[in-house]
XYZ file of C-alpha atoms in Angstrom:
185
model
C -53.872 6.058 -32.905
C -51.958 8.846 -33.444
C -48.724 6.406 -32.503
C -50.051 3.994 -35.333
C -49.725 6.851 -37.319
C -46.215 7.845 -37.097
C -44.631 3.818 -37.035
C -47.079 3.559 -40.515
C -45.307 6.571 -41.451
C -41.716 5.744 -40.551
C -42.635 2.451 -42.281
C -43.266 4.186 -45.505
C -40.390 5.669 -45.462
C -38.351 3.281 -44.694
C -39.859 1.050 -47.881
C -39.248 4.011 -50.156
C -35.961 5.109 -52.159
C -33.965 7.706 -50.353
C -34.025 11.129 -52.265
C -30.760 11.868 -54.090
C -28.087 14.140 -52.229
C -25.517 16.034 -53.879
C -22.771 13.147 -52.828
C -24.456 10.106 -54.111
C -26.433 9.125 -56.774
C -30.003 7.501 -55.846
C -33.413 6.802 -56.931
C -35.641 9.660 -56.402
C -38.872 9.789 -54.917
C -40.577 13.308 -54.520
C -43.558 14.872 -52.536
C -46.190 16.459 -54.878
C -46.507 19.885 -54.328
C -47.293 22.264 -51.832
C -51.440 23.180 -51.626
C -51.897 25.742 -54.473
C -48.784 25.526 -56.070
C -47.228 23.023 -59.286
C -43.107 22.369 -59.291
C -40.842 21.795 -62.542
C -38.401 18.820 -62.028
C -35.372 19.558 -64.200
C -32.934 17.375 -64.862
C -29.703 16.086 -67.079
C -28.600 13.260 -68.130
C -24.732 12.520 -67.735
C -21.751 11.874 -69.842
C -18.866 13.165 -71.839
C -20.500 15.322 -74.487
C -20.809 19.014 -73.482
C -19.773 18.085 -69.882
C -17.967 21.255 -69.392
C -20.946 23.415 -70.069
C -23.517 23.925 -67.534
C -27.071 24.073 -68.138
C -28.420 26.871 -66.986
C -32.092 27.335 -66.342
C -34.120 31.000 -66.131
C -37.452 31.792 -65.784
C -37.929 35.996 -67.188
C -34.236 37.044 -67.421
C -33.549 35.444 -63.536
C -31.298 32.142 -63.209
C -33.305 29.125 -61.627
C -30.740 26.743 -61.189
C -27.934 25.264 -63.275
C -27.250 21.449 -64.117
C -24.026 19.782 -64.135
C -24.293 16.218 -65.472
C -26.271 13.816 -63.908
C -28.423 16.214 -61.519
C -31.397 17.327 -61.195
C -33.601 19.858 -58.901
C -37.432 20.432 -58.342
C -38.630 24.425 -58.429
C -41.538 25.500 -56.911
C -43.969 27.723 -58.323
C -47.663 29.456 -59.084
C -49.909 27.518 -61.515
C -49.723 29.057 -64.729
C -47.900 29.935 -68.269
C -43.903 29.459 -67.731
C -41.014 30.155 -69.948
C -37.839 28.446 -68.788
C -34.682 29.253 -71.338
C -31.115 27.886 -71.576
C -28.350 29.503 -73.414
C -25.251 29.889 -74.492
C -24.199 30.434 -78.163
C -27.756 29.436 -78.948
C -31.058 30.016 -76.907
C -33.612 27.769 -76.455
C -36.988 28.049 -74.930
C -39.615 25.352 -73.027
C -43.001 26.555 -72.579
C -45.106 25.129 -69.701
C -48.472 25.192 -68.461
C -48.572 24.020 -65.042
C -51.966 23.361 -63.025
C -51.989 23.602 -59.209
C -51.018 20.193 -57.421
C -48.866 19.047 -60.991
C -45.284 18.002 -61.749
C -43.839 18.393 -65.061
C -40.653 17.311 -65.467
C -38.205 19.038 -67.944
C -34.848 17.330 -69.202
C -31.469 19.819 -70.275
C -29.482 18.330 -73.309
C -25.982 19.707 -74.823
C -25.395 19.367 -78.366
C -21.801 20.141 -80.267
C -21.919 24.152 -81.332
C -19.323 26.239 -82.993
C -17.891 28.058 -80.417
C -19.591 26.337 -77.301
C -22.018 24.186 -76.534
C -25.616 24.144 -77.013
C -28.172 23.714 -74.385
C -31.576 22.236 -75.340
C -34.761 21.852 -73.017
C -37.477 19.247 -73.886
C -40.768 17.996 -72.278
C -39.911 14.622 -70.237
C -41.570 12.261 -68.920
C -41.836 11.024 -64.935
C -40.454 7.761 -66.440
C -37.486 9.285 -67.727
C -36.320 10.710 -64.551
C -38.043 7.984 -61.739
C -36.416 5.126 -63.704
C -32.557 6.605 -63.079
C -30.370 7.719 -60.343
C -29.600 10.890 -59.729
C -27.640 13.917 -57.597
C -29.301 17.017 -56.839
C -27.757 20.100 -57.432
C -25.469 21.798 -54.496
C -26.598 24.686 -52.477
C -24.607 27.120 -54.184
C -26.690 26.522 -57.789
C -30.040 26.561 -55.972
C -32.535 29.890 -55.605
C -35.362 30.491 -53.458
C -37.942 28.106 -54.936
C -35.490 25.313 -55.692
C -36.086 22.453 -53.406
C -33.290 21.456 -50.775
C -32.739 17.855 -50.067
C -34.085 18.418 -46.250
C -37.146 20.631 -47.815
C -38.205 17.146 -49.442
C -37.421 14.837 -46.841
C -39.594 16.779 -44.868
C -42.374 17.281 -47.237
C -42.205 13.617 -48.093
C -42.670 12.710 -44.053
C -45.491 14.969 -43.845
C -47.119 13.326 -46.660
C -46.655 9.980 -45.357
C -47.779 10.449 -42.036
C -51.169 12.448 -44.057
C -51.597 9.126 -45.747
C -51.274 6.854 -42.384
C -53.167 8.961 -40.564
C -56.047 8.971 -43.315
C -56.209 4.958 -43.409
C -58.334 3.090 -41.704
C -57.706 1.414 -38.686
C -57.030 -2.120 -39.313
C -60.198 -4.116 -37.531
C -60.157 -6.514 -34.256
C -59.633 -10.328 -35.546
C -62.894 -11.990 -34.427
C -62.017 -14.689 -32.004
C -62.056 -18.417 -33.261
C -64.432 -20.708 -32.083
C -63.059 -24.684 -31.182
C -64.782 -27.271 -30.582
C -64.392 -26.450 -26.802
C -66.685 -23.562 -27.129
C -70.437 -23.876 -26.688
C -71.040 -21.972 -29.743
C -69.142 -25.342 -31.449
C -71.564 -27.993 -30.093
């Protein structure tokens, strides 16, 4: 049975899109947050407007990570009310109330400002994130609560294995009766 779960997990992983990496944009599959935690996914579309400005996301004055164009990151956090900020010549705030087991999404955009670009955070939907191809932020932009690509892959593999182990085993097929068997007479 354990062997079946391992093969099923491998099949699930082979059939799902890969996670993104810093080198190659891909469709991204994310794991559920760890038990008792929540997660925020921050992403920024690509484009030329504001491309030189990084969207540095902070919480309570501490940098969480920064988003160059066409990148994303996932931060695991405690449930509750959170205030995320971005700033350059202007400051923008995003207030979210996260529940345990929940994933919420936020997109960053940069508009023209007087002296520099003006970053803006907005609530986004899962569809806005999952419908596009992304690169993850590089390791030098990550803080302790930002998931690395390896952590995302490990969590996806563990969830696939748990789902496969929880799935009922297929029932054995009953033998077919033919005209030559006594039951068919």
